[in-house]
Coordinates of C-alpha atoms in Angstrom, one line a residue:
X1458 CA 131.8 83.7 89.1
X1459 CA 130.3 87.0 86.9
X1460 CA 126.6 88.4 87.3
X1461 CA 124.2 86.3 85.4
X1462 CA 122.7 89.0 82.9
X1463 CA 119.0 88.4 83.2
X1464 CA 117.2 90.3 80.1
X1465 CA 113.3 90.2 80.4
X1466 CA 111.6 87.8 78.4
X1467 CA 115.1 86.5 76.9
X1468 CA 116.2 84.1 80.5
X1469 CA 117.2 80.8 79.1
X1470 CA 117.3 77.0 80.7
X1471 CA 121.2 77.5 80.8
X1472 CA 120.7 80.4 83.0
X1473 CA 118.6 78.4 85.4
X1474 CA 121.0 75.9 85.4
X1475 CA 123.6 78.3 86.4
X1476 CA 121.5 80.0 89.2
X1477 CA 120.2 76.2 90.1
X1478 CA 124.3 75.1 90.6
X1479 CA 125.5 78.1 93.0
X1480 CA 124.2 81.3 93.9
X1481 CA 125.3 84.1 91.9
X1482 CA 124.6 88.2 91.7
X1483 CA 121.8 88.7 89.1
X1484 CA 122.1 91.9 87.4
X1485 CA 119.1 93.5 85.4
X1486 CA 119.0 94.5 82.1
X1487 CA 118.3 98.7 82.6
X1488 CA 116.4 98.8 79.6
X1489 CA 113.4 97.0 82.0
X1490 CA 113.4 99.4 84.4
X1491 CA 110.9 102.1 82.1
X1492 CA 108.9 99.8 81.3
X1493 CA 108.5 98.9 85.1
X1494 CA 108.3 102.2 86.1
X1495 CA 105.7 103.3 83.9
X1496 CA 103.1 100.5 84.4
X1497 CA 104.1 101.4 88.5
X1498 CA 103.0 105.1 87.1
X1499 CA 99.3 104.0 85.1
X1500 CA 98.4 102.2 88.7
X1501 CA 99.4 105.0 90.8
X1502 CA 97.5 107.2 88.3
X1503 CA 94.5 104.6 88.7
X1504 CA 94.3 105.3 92.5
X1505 CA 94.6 108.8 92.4
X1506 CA 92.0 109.7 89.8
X1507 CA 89.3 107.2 92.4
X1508 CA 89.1 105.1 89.1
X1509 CA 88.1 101.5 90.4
X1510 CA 89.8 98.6 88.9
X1511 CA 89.6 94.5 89.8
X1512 CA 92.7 93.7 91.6
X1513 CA 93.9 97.8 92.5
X1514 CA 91.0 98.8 94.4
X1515 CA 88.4 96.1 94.6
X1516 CA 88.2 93.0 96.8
X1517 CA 88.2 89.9 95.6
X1518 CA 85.6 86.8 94.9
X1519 CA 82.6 87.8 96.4
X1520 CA 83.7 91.5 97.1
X1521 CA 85.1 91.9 93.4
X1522 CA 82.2 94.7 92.7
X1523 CA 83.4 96.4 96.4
X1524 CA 85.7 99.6 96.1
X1525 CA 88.1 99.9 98.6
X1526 CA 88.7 103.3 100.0
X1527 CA 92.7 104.7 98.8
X1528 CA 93.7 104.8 102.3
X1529 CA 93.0 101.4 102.7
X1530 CA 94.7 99.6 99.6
X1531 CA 98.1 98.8 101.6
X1532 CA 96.1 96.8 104.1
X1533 CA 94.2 95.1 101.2
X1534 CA 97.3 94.0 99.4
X1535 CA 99.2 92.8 102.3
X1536 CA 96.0 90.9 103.2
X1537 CA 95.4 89.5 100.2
X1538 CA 99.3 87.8 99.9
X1539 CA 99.1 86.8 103.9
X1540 CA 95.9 84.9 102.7
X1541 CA 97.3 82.9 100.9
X1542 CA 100.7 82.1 102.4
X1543 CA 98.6 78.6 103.5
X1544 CA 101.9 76.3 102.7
X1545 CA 102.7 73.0 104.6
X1546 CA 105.8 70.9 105.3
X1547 CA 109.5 71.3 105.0
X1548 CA 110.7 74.4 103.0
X1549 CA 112.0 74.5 99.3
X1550 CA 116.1 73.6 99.5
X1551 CA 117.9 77.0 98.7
X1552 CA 118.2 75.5 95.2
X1553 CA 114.5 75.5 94.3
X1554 CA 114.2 78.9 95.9
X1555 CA 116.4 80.8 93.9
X1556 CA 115.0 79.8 90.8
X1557 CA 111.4 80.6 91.9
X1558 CA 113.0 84.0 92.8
X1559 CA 115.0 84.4 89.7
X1560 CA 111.7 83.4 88.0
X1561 CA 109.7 86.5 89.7
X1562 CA 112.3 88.7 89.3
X1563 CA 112.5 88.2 85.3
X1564 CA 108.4 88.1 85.1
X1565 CA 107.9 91.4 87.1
X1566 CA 110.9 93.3 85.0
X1567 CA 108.7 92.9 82.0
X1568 CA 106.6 95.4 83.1
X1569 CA 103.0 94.1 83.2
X1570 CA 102.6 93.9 86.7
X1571 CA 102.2 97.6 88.0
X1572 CA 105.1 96.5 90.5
X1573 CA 107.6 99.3 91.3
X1574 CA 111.3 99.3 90.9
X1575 CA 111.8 99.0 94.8
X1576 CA 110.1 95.3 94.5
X1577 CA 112.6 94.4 91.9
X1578 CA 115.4 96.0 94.0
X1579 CA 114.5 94.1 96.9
X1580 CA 114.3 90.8 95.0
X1581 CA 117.1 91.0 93.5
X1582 CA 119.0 92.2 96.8
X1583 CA 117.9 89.5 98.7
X1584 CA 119.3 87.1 96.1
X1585 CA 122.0 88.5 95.5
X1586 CA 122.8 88.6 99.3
X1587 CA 121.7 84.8 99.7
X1588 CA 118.4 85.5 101.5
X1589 CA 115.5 83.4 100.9
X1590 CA 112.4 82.9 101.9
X1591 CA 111.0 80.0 103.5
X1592 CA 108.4 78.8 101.4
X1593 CA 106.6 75.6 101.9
X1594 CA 106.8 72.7 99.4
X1595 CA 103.2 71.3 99.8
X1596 CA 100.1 73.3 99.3
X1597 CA 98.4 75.9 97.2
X1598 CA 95.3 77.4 96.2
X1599 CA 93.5 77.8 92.3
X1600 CA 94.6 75.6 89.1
X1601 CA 98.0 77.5 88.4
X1602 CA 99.3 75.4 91.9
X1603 CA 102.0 78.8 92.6
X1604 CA 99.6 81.3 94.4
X1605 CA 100.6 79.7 97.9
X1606 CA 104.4 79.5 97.2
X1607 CA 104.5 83.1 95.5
X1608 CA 102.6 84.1 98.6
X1609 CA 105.4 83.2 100.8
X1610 CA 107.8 84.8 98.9
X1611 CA 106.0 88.1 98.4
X1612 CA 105.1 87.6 102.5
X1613 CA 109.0 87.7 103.0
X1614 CA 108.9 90.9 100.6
X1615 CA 107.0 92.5 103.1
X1616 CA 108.8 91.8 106.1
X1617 CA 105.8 88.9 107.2
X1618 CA 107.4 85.1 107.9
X1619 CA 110.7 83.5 107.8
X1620 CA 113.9 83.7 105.5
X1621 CA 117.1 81.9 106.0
X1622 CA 120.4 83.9 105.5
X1623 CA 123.4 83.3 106.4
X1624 CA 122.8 79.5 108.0
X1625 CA 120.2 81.2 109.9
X1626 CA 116.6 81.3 109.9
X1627 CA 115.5 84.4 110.4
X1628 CA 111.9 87.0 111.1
X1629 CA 111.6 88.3 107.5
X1630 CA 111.7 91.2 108.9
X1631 CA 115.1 91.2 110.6
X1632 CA 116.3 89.7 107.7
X1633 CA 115.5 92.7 105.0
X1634 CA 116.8 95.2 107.8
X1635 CA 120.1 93.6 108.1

């Protein structure tokens, strides 16, 4: 069984079918990896020149007017995803959560998100090392219905919740250190 080439903007329902049948290594087109890097650089570049920006350096809702100090902006993101890992009920079979992490993986390599390279490194390593996250299958906030499954896979991301590897279920965190 070969890598499954996964170009941005090009993946294709045969390669979800693929991914959907057995787990396979997903390799990256290289040609995403600029794009990626330089909408990484424009936020970092945000934060340092104190410019403020919905979604970088603001809160949210109510506190969308509210800059939040530089030093801060780790706690704020990590936050923001733990708020709204609000899931219920038996996980997503390992079927279902490859897809929704191929399916990440390919939207954050086009390069809009201001991600860095290390999130697509470690999304791509935890698939191709059969590590998943346990997200919920019922529950979510907003229209789109993903924002509380996405959560729990970013959660995992950052070491917060539970993945299953191996036949195990596992701290997130003990997971993305082994």
């Amino acid at each position: 069984m070969g890598a499954l080439r996964l170009t941005p903007g090009e993946l294709t329902l045969e390669a979800l079918r693929l991914l959907w049948c057995e787990p396979r290594p997903i390799e990256l087109d290289p040609g995403c990896y600029e794009k990626v890097e330089r909408a990484a650089a424009t936020v970092r570049s945000i934060v340092a020149r104190g410019k403020t920006v919905y979604g970088i350096n603001t809160g949210f809702g109510l506190l969308a007017q509210t800059r939040i100090p530089a030093d801060q902006l780790e706690r704020l993101q990590t936050n923001l995803v733990l708020s709204h890992s609000t899931g219920v009920g038996e996980p997503l079979g390992e079927a279902e959560t490859r897809l929704a992490m191929a399916l990440k993986l390919a939207s954050l390599a086009q390069g809009y998100s201001g991600c860095t390279r290390a999130t697509l490194d470690c999304l791509n390593a935890m698939l191709d090392h059969g590590m998943y996250p346990l997200i919920p299958g019922k529950g979510s906030v907003g229209a789109s219905g993903d924002l509380a499954p996405l959560a729990h896979l970013s959660a995992a991301l950052l070491g917060h919740g539970r993945v299953r590897w191996n036949g195990r279920t596992l701290d997130a965190g003990e997971g993305l250190a082994a």
